[in-house]
Coordinates of C-alpha atoms and ligand atoms in Angstrom, one line a residue:
M24 CA 34.6 84.0 -100.5
E25 CA 31.6 84.6 -98.4
S26 CA 28.1 83.7 -99.3
E27 CA 24.9 85.0 -97.8
A28 CA 23.5 83.1 -94.8
P29 CA 19.8 82.5 -94.4
A30 CA 17.7 84.6 -92.2
A31 CA 15.7 83.4 -89.2
G32 CA 12.4 85.4 -88.8
R33 CA 10.3 83.4 -86.4
R34 CA 6.9 84.0 -88.1
A35 CA 8.3 83.1 -91.5
A36 CA 10.1 80.1 -90.1
A37 CA 6.9 78.8 -88.5
R38 CA 5.0 79.2 -91.7
A39 CA 7.7 77.4 -93.7
A40 CA 8.0 74.6 -91.2
A41 CA 4.2 74.1 -91.3
A42 CA 4.4 73.8 -95.1
F43 CA 7.2 71.2 -94.9
R44 CA 5.2 69.2 -92.3
T45 CA 1.9 69.4 -94.2
A46 CA 3.7 68.2 -97.4
G47 CA 5.0 65.1 -95.5
Y48 CA 8.7 66.3 -95.8
T49 CA 9.8 63.8 -93.2
R50 CA 12.5 61.1 -93.4
Q51 CA 9.8 58.5 -93.9
G52 CA 7.8 60.6 -96.4
L53 CA 11.0 61.3 -98.5
R54 CA 12.2 57.8 -98.4
A55 CA 8.9 56.6 -99.7
A56 CA 8.8 59.3 -102.4
L57 CA 12.4 58.8 -103.5
G58 CA 12.3 55.0 -103.2
V59 CA 15.3 54.8 -101.0
G60 CA 15.8 52.8 -97.8
G61 CA 18.5 54.7 -95.9
D62 CA 19.8 58.2 -96.5
V63 CA 17.5 60.7 -98.2
I64 CA 20.4 62.6 -99.7
A65 CA 21.0 61.1 -103.1
R66 CA 24.4 61.3 -104.6
R67 CA 24.5 63.7 -107.6
G68 CA 24.7 60.8 -110.1
H69 CA 21.4 59.4 -108.7
R70 CA 19.5 62.6 -109.3
P71 CA 17.9 61.7 -112.7
V72 CA 16.4 58.6 -111.3
A73 CA 15.3 60.4 -108.1
L74 CA 13.6 63.1 -110.1
R75 CA 11.7 60.6 -112.2
R76 CA 10.6 58.6 -109.2
L77 CA 9.4 61.7 -107.4
G78 CA 7.2 62.9 -110.2
D79 CA 6.2 66.5 -110.1
S80 CA 2.7 66.9 -108.7
G81 CA 2.2 68.2 -105.2
P82 CA 4.1 70.1 -102.6
L83 CA 6.5 67.2 -101.6
P84 CA 8.1 66.8 -105.0
V85 CA 8.5 70.6 -105.3
L86 CA 10.1 70.9 -101.9
A87 CA 12.3 67.9 -102.5
R88 CA 13.5 69.3 -105.9
L89 CA 14.3 72.7 -104.3
F90 CA 15.9 71.5 -101.0
L91 CA 17.3 68.0 -101.6
L92 CA 17.9 67.5 -105.2
E93 CA 19.3 71.0 -106.1
T94 CA 17.0 71.3 -109.0
A95 CA 15.4 74.6 -110.3
V96 CA 11.6 74.6 -110.3
P97 CA 9.6 77.0 -112.6
A98 CA 8.4 80.0 -110.6
D99 CA 4.7 79.6 -111.5
E100 CA 4.8 75.9 -110.4
V101 CA 6.3 76.8 -107.0
E102 CA 3.7 79.5 -106.5
R103 CA 0.8 77.4 -107.6
T104 CA 1.9 74.3 -105.6
L105 CA 3.1 75.9 -102.4
G106 CA 0.9 79.0 -102.3
T107 CA 2.0 82.7 -102.1
E108 CA 2.2 82.8 -98.3
T109 CA 4.6 79.9 -98.1
L110 CA 6.7 81.2 -101.0
A111 CA 6.9 84.6 -99.3
A112 CA 8.1 82.9 -96.1
L113 CA 10.7 80.9 -98.0
D114 CA 11.8 84.1 -99.6
D115 CA 11.9 86.1 -96.3
L116 CA 14.1 83.4 -94.9
R117 CA 16.3 83.6 -98.0
L118 CA 15.8 79.8 -98.6
V119 CA 15.0 80.3 -102.3
A120 CA 16.4 82.6 -105.0
R121 CA 14.8 83.5 -108.3
D122 CA 16.8 82.9 -111.4
G123 CA 14.9 84.1 -114.4
G124 CA 11.7 82.1 -114.6
S125 CA 12.5 79.6 -111.9
F126 CA 13.4 79.2 -108.2
H127 CA 16.2 77.2 -106.7
G128 CA 16.8 76.4 -103.1
T129 CA 19.8 78.2 -101.5
V130 CA 20.2 75.6 -98.7
R131 CA 19.8 71.9 -98.2
L132 CA 17.0 70.9 -95.8
V133 CA 17.2 67.4 -94.4
P134 CA 14.8 65.8 -91.8
Q135 CA 16.8 64.4 -88.8
G136 CA 14.5 62.5 -86.6
D137 CA 11.7 65.0 -86.1
L138 CA 13.9 68.0 -86.7
L139 CA 14.4 69.8 -90.0
I140 CA 18.0 70.9 -90.5
A141 CA 19.2 73.4 -93.0
S142 CA 22.8 73.5 -94.1
D143 CA 24.8 74.8 -97.0
L144 CA 24.4 73.2 -100.4
P145 CA 27.4 71.0 -101.3
D146 CA 29.3 72.9 -103.9
A147 CA 32.5 72.5 -105.7
G148 CA 35.0 75.2 -104.4
E149 CA 33.2 75.5 -101.1
P150 CA 34.1 78.6 -99.1
I151 CA 36.0 78.4 -95.8
D152 CA 32.8 79.2 -93.9
H153 CA 30.7 76.4 -95.5
V154 CA 28.2 75.1 -93.0
A155 CA 28.0 71.3 -93.3
G156 CA 24.9 69.3 -92.6
V157 CA 24.5 66.4 -90.2
H158 CA 27.2 63.7 -90.8
R159 CA 28.1 60.4 -89.3
P160 CA 30.3 61.9 -86.5
S161 CA 27.4 64.3 -85.6
V162 CA 25.1 61.3 -85.2
T163 CA 27.8 59.3 -83.2
L164 CA 28.1 62.3 -80.9
S165 CA 24.4 62.8 -80.4
D166 CA 23.8 59.1 -79.8
L167 CA 26.4 59.0 -77.1
T168 CA 25.3 62.2 -75.4
V169 CA 23.9 61.7 -71.9
R170 CA 20.4 63.1 -72.0
R171 CA 19.6 63.9 -68.4
P172 CA 17.7 67.1 -67.5
V173 CA 20.2 69.9 -66.8
S174 CA 19.9 73.5 -66.2
R175 CA 22.6 74.6 -68.7
A176 CA 24.2 72.9 -71.6
L177 CA 27.0 74.0 -74.0
D178 CA 27.4 73.0 -77.6
L179 CA 30.9 74.1 -78.7
G180 CA 31.2 74.5 -82.5
T181 CA 27.5 74.3 -83.1
G182 CA 27.6 74.5 -87.0
C183 CA 24.1 73.9 -88.2
G184 CA 23.0 73.6 -84.6
I185 CA 21.9 70.0 -84.5
Q186 CA 23.5 69.2 -81.1
A187 CA 22.2 72.4 -79.5
L188 CA 18.6 71.6 -80.7
L189 CA 18.8 68.1 -79.3
A190 CA 20.2 69.4 -76.0
A191 CA 17.5 72.0 -75.8
R192 CA 15.0 69.2 -75.2
H193 CA 16.5 68.3 -71.8
A194 CA 18.4 71.5 -70.8
E195 CA 16.7 74.6 -69.6
R196 CA 19.1 76.7 -71.6
V197 CA 21.7 75.9 -74.2
V198 CA 24.7 78.1 -75.1
A199 CA 25.9 77.3 -78.7
T200 CA 29.1 78.8 -79.9
D201 CA 30.9 78.9 -83.2
V202 CA 33.7 80.9 -84.7
N203 CA 31.8 80.9 -88.0
E204 CA 29.1 83.6 -88.1
R205 CA 27.4 81.8 -91.0
A206 CA 27.1 78.7 -88.8
L207 CA 25.4 80.8 -86.1
A208 CA 23.0 82.1 -88.7
F209 CA 22.2 78.5 -89.8
A210 CA 21.8 77.5 -86.1
A211 CA 19.4 80.4 -85.6
L212 CA 17.4 79.4 -88.7
N213 CA 17.2 75.8 -87.5
A214 CA 16.1 76.8 -84.0
A215 CA 13.4 79.0 -85.6
L216 CA 12.3 76.2 -88.1
N217 CA 12.0 73.8 -85.2
G218 CA 10.3 76.2 -82.8
V219 CA 13.2 76.0 -80.3
E220 CA 13.6 79.1 -78.1
N221 CA 16.1 78.2 -75.4
V222 CA 19.3 78.3 -77.4
E223 CA 21.6 81.2 -77.0
L224 CA 24.1 81.7 -79.8
R225 CA 27.5 83.2 -79.1
P226 CA 30.3 83.9 -81.6
G227 CA 33.9 83.2 -80.7
S228 CA 36.6 80.6 -80.6
F229 CA 36.3 77.4 -78.7
F230 CA 35.7 78.1 -74.9
E231 CA 36.4 81.8 -75.2
P232 CA 32.7 82.8 -75.3
V233 CA 31.9 80.9 -72.1
A234 CA 35.0 81.7 -70.0
G235 CA 34.4 81.2 -66.3
E236 CA 31.1 79.4 -66.8
T237 CA 30.2 75.8 -66.0
F238 CA 27.6 73.5 -67.5
G239 CA 25.7 70.2 -66.6
L240 CA 26.4 69.0 -70.1
V241 CA 29.0 69.9 -72.8
V242 CA 28.8 68.5 -76.3
S243 CA 31.2 69.2 -79.1
N244 CA 31.9 67.9 -82.5
P245 CA 34.9 70.1 -83.2
P246 CA 37.1 70.3 -86.4
Y247 CA 39.2 67.4 -85.2
V248 CA 40.5 66.2 -88.6
I249 CA 44.3 65.7 -88.6
S250 CA 44.9 68.0 -91.6
P251 CA 47.6 70.1 -93.2
E252 CA 45.0 72.6 -94.4
T253 CA 42.9 75.5 -93.3
A254 CA 40.4 75.2 -96.1
Y255 CA 37.2 74.6 -94.1
L256 CA 36.3 75.8 -90.6
F257 CA 34.2 72.7 -90.1
R258 CA 37.1 70.4 -90.8
D259 CA 40.5 72.0 -90.2
S260 CA 41.4 73.6 -86.9
G261 CA 44.7 74.8 -88.2
L262 CA 46.5 73.7 -85.0
G263 CA 48.4 70.8 -86.6
R264 CA 48.5 67.1 -85.8
D265 CA 45.9 66.1 -83.1
R266 CA 46.4 69.3 -81.0
V267 CA 42.8 70.5 -81.3
S268 CA 41.5 67.3 -79.7
E269 CA 44.1 67.3 -77.0
E270 CA 43.6 70.9 -76.1
L271 CA 39.8 70.7 -76.1
V272 CA 39.8 67.5 -74.0
G273 CA 42.2 69.2 -71.6
E274 CA 40.0 72.3 -71.2
L275 CA 36.6 70.6 -71.2
P276 CA 36.6 69.4 -67.6
G277 CA 37.0 73.0 -66.3
F278 CA 33.6 73.8 -67.9
L279 CA 31.7 70.9 -66.3
E280 CA 29.7 71.2 -63.1
P281 CA 30.5 68.4 -60.5
G282 CA 28.8 65.3 -61.9
G283 CA 28.3 67.0 -65.3
F284 CA 28.9 65.0 -68.5
G285 CA 30.8 66.0 -71.6
T286 CA 30.8 64.2 -75.0
I287 CA 33.3 65.2 -77.6
T288 CA 34.4 63.6 -80.9
V289 CA 38.2 63.4 -81.2
S290 CA 40.9 62.2 -83.5
W291 CA 44.5 61.3 -82.6
V292 CA 47.8 60.1 -84.0
Q293 CA 47.9 56.4 -82.9
E294 CA 51.3 55.4 -81.7
G295 CA 51.7 51.7 -81.1
D296 CA 49.0 49.0 -81.1
D297 CA 46.8 50.2 -78.3
P298 CA 44.3 52.6 -79.9
L299 CA 43.2 54.0 -76.5
A300 CA 46.7 54.9 -75.2
T301 CA 46.9 58.5 -76.4
P302 CA 43.5 59.8 -75.3
R303 CA 44.1 58.0 -72.0
T304 CA 47.1 60.3 -71.4
W305 CA 44.9 63.3 -72.3
V306 CA 42.4 62.7 -69.5
A307 CA 44.9 61.6 -66.9
G308 CA 44.7 64.1 -64.0
S309 CA 41.7 65.8 -65.5
G310 CA 39.3 65.1 -62.6
C311 CA 37.0 63.3 -64.9
D312 CA 36.0 59.7 -65.4
A313 CA 36.3 58.8 -69.0
W314 CA 34.7 56.3 -71.4
L315 CA 36.3 56.3 -74.9
F316 CA 34.5 54.8 -77.8
H317 CA 37.1 54.1 -80.5
T318 CA 35.3 54.3 -83.9
A319 CA 38.2 53.6 -86.4
T320 CA 41.9 53.6 -87.1
E321 CA 43.0 54.2 -90.6
G322 CA 46.2 54.7 -92.6
P323 CA 47.3 58.0 -94.2
L324 CA 46.0 57.1 -97.7
D325 CA 42.5 56.3 -96.4
A326 CA 42.4 59.5 -94.4
A327 CA 43.7 61.7 -97.2
A328 CA 41.1 60.1 -99.6
V329 CA 38.1 60.4 -97.4
W330 CA 38.7 64.0 -96.1
N331 CA 39.1 65.3 -99.6
L332 CA 36.0 63.7 -101.2
D333 CA 34.6 67.1 -102.0
R334 CA 37.3 67.4 -104.7
E335 CA 36.4 64.0 -106.2
G336 CA 34.7 65.6 -109.2
D337 CA 38.0 67.0 -110.4
E338 CA 40.4 64.2 -110.7
E339 CA 43.5 66.3 -110.9
A340 CA 42.6 68.5 -107.9
Y341 CA 41.7 65.3 -105.9
A342 CA 45.0 63.7 -106.7
A343 CA 46.9 66.8 -105.8
A344 CA 45.1 67.1 -102.5
V345 CA 45.7 63.5 -101.6
D346 CA 49.4 63.9 -102.3
R347 CA 49.6 67.1 -100.2
W348 CA 48.0 65.3 -97.3
L349 CA 50.2 62.3 -97.7
D350 CA 53.3 64.5 -97.7
Y351 CA 52.1 66.1 -94.5
Y352 CA 51.5 62.8 -92.8
R353 CA 54.9 61.6 -93.9
S354 CA 56.7 64.7 -92.7
E355 CA 55.0 64.4 -89.3
G356 CA 55.8 60.7 -89.1
I357 CA 52.0 59.9 -88.8
E358 CA 51.3 56.3 -89.7
R359 CA 47.9 55.7 -88.1
L360 CA 45.0 58.1 -87.5
A361 CA 42.4 57.1 -84.9
Y362 CA 38.9 58.4 -84.3
G363 CA 36.5 58.2 -81.5
A364 CA 34.1 59.8 -79.1
L365 CA 35.0 60.5 -75.5
V366 CA 32.5 60.8 -72.7
L367 CA 33.7 62.6 -69.6
R368 CA 32.1 62.9 -66.2
R369 CA 33.5 65.3 -63.6
R370 CA 33.9 63.7 -60.2
D371 CA 35.9 64.1 -57.0
G372 CA 38.2 61.2 -56.2
D373 CA 40.4 59.0 -58.3
P374 CA 39.0 58.9 -61.8
W375 CA 38.8 55.8 -64.0
F376 CA 39.2 55.3 -67.7
H377 CA 37.4 52.7 -69.8
G378 CA 37.3 52.2 -73.5
R379 CA 36.2 49.9 -76.3
E380 CA 35.6 49.7 -80.0
L381 CA 32.3 51.2 -81.0
P382 CA 30.6 48.5 -83.1
D383 CA 29.9 49.7 -86.6
R384 CA 26.3 48.5 -86.6
E385 CA 23.0 50.4 -86.4
R386 CA 22.6 52.2 -83.1
Q387 CA 19.9 54.3 -81.5
D388 CA 20.1 57.0 -78.8
S389 CA 22.4 55.4 -76.3
S390 CA 22.0 57.8 -73.4
A391 CA 20.6 55.2 -71.0
H392 CA 23.3 52.7 -72.0
V393 CA 26.1 55.3 -71.5
L394 CA 24.8 56.1 -68.0
R395 CA 24.8 52.4 -67.3
L396 CA 28.4 52.1 -68.4
F397 CA 29.3 54.8 -66.0
E398 CA 27.4 53.3 -63.1
N399 CA 28.8 49.9 -63.7
A400 CA 32.4 51.3 -64.0
D401 CA 31.9 52.9 -60.6
R402 CA 30.8 49.6 -59.2
L403 CA 33.7 47.8 -60.8
E404 CA 36.1 50.3 -59.2
R405 CA 34.4 50.1 -55.8
H406 CA 33.9 46.3 -55.7
A407 CA 36.9 45.1 -57.6
A408 CA 37.5 42.2 -55.2
D409 CA 36.3 38.8 -56.5
D410 CA 34.2 38.2 -53.3
A411 CA 32.3 41.4 -53.7
L412 CA 31.4 40.4 -57.3
L413 CA 30.4 36.9 -56.3
G414 CA 28.1 38.4 -53.6
A415 CA 26.4 40.8 -56.0
S416 CA 23.1 39.9 -57.6
L417 CA 23.3 40.6 -61.3
A418 CA 20.4 40.9 -63.8
L419 CA 20.7 41.1 -67.6
V420 CA 19.1 44.4 -68.8
P421 CA 15.7 44.3 -70.5
G422 CA 16.4 44.2 -74.2
A423 CA 19.3 41.8 -73.9
V424 CA 19.1 39.3 -76.7
V425 CA 20.7 35.9 -76.8
E426 CA 20.9 34.4 -80.3
S427 CA 21.9 30.9 -80.9
R428 CA 23.0 29.2 -84.1
A429 CA 24.5 25.9 -85.0
R430 CA 27.6 25.3 -87.0
R431 CA 28.0 22.1 -89.0
L432 CA 31.2 20.3 -88.2
E433 CA 32.7 17.1 -89.9
D434 CA 31.1 15.0 -87.2
G435 CA 28.0 16.8 -86.2
W436 CA 26.8 20.3 -85.1
E437 CA 28.3 22.8 -82.7
E438 CA 26.1 25.3 -81.0
E439 CA 27.2 28.9 -80.6
W440 CA 25.5 31.8 -78.8
A441 CA 25.9 35.6 -79.0
L442 CA 24.7 38.2 -76.5
G443 CA 23.6 41.5 -77.9
L444 CA 21.3 44.4 -77.1
A445 CA 18.1 45.5 -78.8
E446 CA 18.6 49.1 -77.5
G447 CA 21.6 51.4 -77.1
I448 CA 25.2 50.6 -78.2
P449 CA 25.2 47.4 -80.3
F450 CA 28.0 45.6 -78.3
M451 CA 28.1 41.8 -78.9
A452 CA 29.7 39.1 -76.8
E453 CA 30.3 35.5 -78.0
L454 CA 29.1 32.9 -75.5
D455 CA 29.8 29.2 -75.1
R456 CA 27.6 26.6 -73.5
F457 CA 28.6 27.5 -70.0
T458 CA 28.4 31.3 -70.4
A459 CA 25.1 31.1 -72.3
S460 CA 23.5 29.2 -69.4
F461 CA 25.2 31.5 -66.9
V462 CA 23.9 34.7 -68.4
A463 CA 20.4 33.2 -68.9
A464 CA 20.2 32.5 -65.1
L465 CA 21.1 36.1 -64.2
D466 CA 17.8 37.5 -63.1
G467 CA 18.9 39.5 -60.1
S468 CA 17.2 37.2 -57.6
R469 CA 20.4 35.7 -56.0
P470 CA 24.1 36.4 -55.8
V471 CA 26.4 35.4 -58.7
G472 CA 28.1 32.9 -56.4
D473 CA 24.8 31.0 -55.9
V474 CA 24.1 31.0 -59.6
L475 CA 27.6 29.5 -60.2
A476 CA 27.0 26.9 -57.5
E477 CA 23.7 25.9 -59.1
L478 CA 25.4 25.5 -62.5
A479 CA 28.2 23.5 -61.0
A480 CA 25.8 21.2 -59.3
A481 CA 23.7 20.8 -62.5
S482 CA 26.7 20.0 -64.6
E483 CA 28.5 18.0 -61.9
T484 CA 31.5 20.3 -62.2
P485 CA 33.7 21.2 -59.2
P486 CA 32.5 24.7 -58.2
E487 CA 36.0 26.1 -58.1
R488 CA 36.4 25.4 -61.9
L489 CA 33.5 27.8 -62.7
R490 CA 34.8 30.6 -60.4
E491 CA 37.3 32.3 -62.7
P492 CA 35.3 32.0 -66.0
G493 CA 32.2 33.2 -64.1
L494 CA 34.1 36.2 -62.7
R495 CA 35.4 37.0 -66.2
V496 CA 31.9 37.0 -67.6
V497 CA 30.5 39.2 -64.7
R498 CA 33.2 41.8 -65.3
E499 CA 32.5 41.8 -69.1
L500 CA 28.7 42.0 -68.6
L501 CA 29.2 45.0 -66.3
E502 CA 31.9 46.6 -68.4
L503 CA 29.7 46.6 -71.5
G504 CA 26.4 47.4 -69.8
F505 CA 24.7 44.1 -70.5
A506 CA 23.8 43.7 -66.9
T507 CA 23.2 45.8 -63.8
V508 CA 23.8 45.0 -60.1
E509 CA 20.4 44.6 -58.4
A510 CA 21.8 44.0 -54.9
E511 CA 25.3 44.1 -53.5
A512 CA 26.9 41.7 -51.0
P513 CA 26.3 42.7 -47.4
R514 CA 29.5 44.2 -46.1
T515 CA 31.4 42.1 -43.6
A516 CA 32.8 43.9 -40.5
Ligands
SAM603 C1 32.4 69.3 -87.6 S1 31.5 70.8 -87.4 C2 30.3 70.2 -86.3 C3 29.0 70.9 -86.5 C4 27.9 70.3 -85.6 N1 28.1 70.6 -84.2 C5 27.6 68.8 -85.7 O1 27.7 68.1 -84.8 O2 27.4 68.4 -86.9 C6 32.7 71.7 -86.5 C7 32.2 73.1 -86.2 O3 33.2 73.8 -85.4 C8 33.3 75.1 -85.8 N2 34.6 75.6 -85.4 C9 35.8 75.5 -86.1 N3 36.7 76.2 -85.4 C10 36.2 76.7 -84.3 C11 36.7 77.5 -83.2 N4 38.0 77.8 -83.2 N5 35.8 77.8 -82.3 C12 34.5 77.4 -82.3 N6 34.0 76.7 -83.3 C13 34.8 76.3 -84.3 C14 33.1 75.1 -87.3 O4 32.7 76.3 -87.8 C15 31.9 74.0 -87.4 O5 30.7 74.6 -87.3

């Protein structure tokens, strides 16, 4: 089944976007109007309350009913509230359809940061070319994207275009590809709604449309789900098991300029207890350094349940889908499914691989933090020797936060400390009394060895007893980007 995609006339898009802006159709405005704290997309069951809270006077409630709450609005109310010019623009863009005496929205429109993003309405029996909105993996990908100025960027599998529009802010030109023509129509509409003019849309499968080209940045949130189906282009690659992730990770380095970064969301069949093992083999010999952020590992039932939530409304269909997926996982011997985002950087020489669990806590744009992780990993490779680390001057990064708390014991209180970051990736490290005083003294003014000597003197501890724990802390601080090297040890001849 194919449904009509919206159009992308620039003048009409500018007119419509101005109407949304003037109405206060922003994340903040909608949260306040809907009385919600987080996501502005209410689940269907919450609609009656959302509609009552919203009221019905003014442009914001009308736009929210049409484009968020999937509620028809009487035609005369739409015209009176939004004005004929705005209504004509919405109509030109095919964002509204008339149904007897009322209008309904044909798309969902959600503010993402300061962008307005259109996607298909969620619908039972969604067609294969359904264009999804911005989801958690989209946000994980965009948060972990390195946002340096580049001349050319590629967004592979652009869907609604969110990654391309974000990349367009720091790339002179962005090429956005998708095999789904409706997705390209949505991406074009979203570019027009947001006044973005440096995104070129190309139809075709994976890297086919950019054969022979290279980019300073590649981003991709591909259909990585390990799935037995080919029901949705946005979810199912049809390649079986985790082949789509493996193949794209294998090909991506060939499309990067030297020094270029690529960020891709991936999924893999986890064998054994080390969640990082499989992607590590994918990047071996790729000519790229790699940082893997492991987001989750789940069992077959959880995967089958979550990836079929669209069928939740029909219990029988949902149960049948879950069973079909479980059968597939069983027949393939898949017991654990892992997810993550992989950041690659093309570089000559011996590449390194680092990886950690991505904490499931609120996170903002982490570009600066990701760059720091790469820079620190380079240093750890170059200066692996203990003496080099002891001779380096380390400083905690601005925004590092040390929290202390006290735990009541039978016979008194025990103090505990945790190191975190106010910005970037919300890594945390537990500290004890020694490590807390050690990190607090790291201000970049003197070598690590001197800081350890001071602490040893102050606590009347033999200095050699602090060497190993100190070095462990230094490696961890650099590994997780809590600290930077302000000065290196002078090289000895
Ligand atoms: C999970 S969605 C990601 C959309 C968007 N980039 C984001 O981050 O939210 C995956 C996208 O990949 C597209 N896709 C699926 N198979 C593809 C293929 N063979 N070549 C290119 N794109 C493909 C889908 O149409 C869909 O738009």
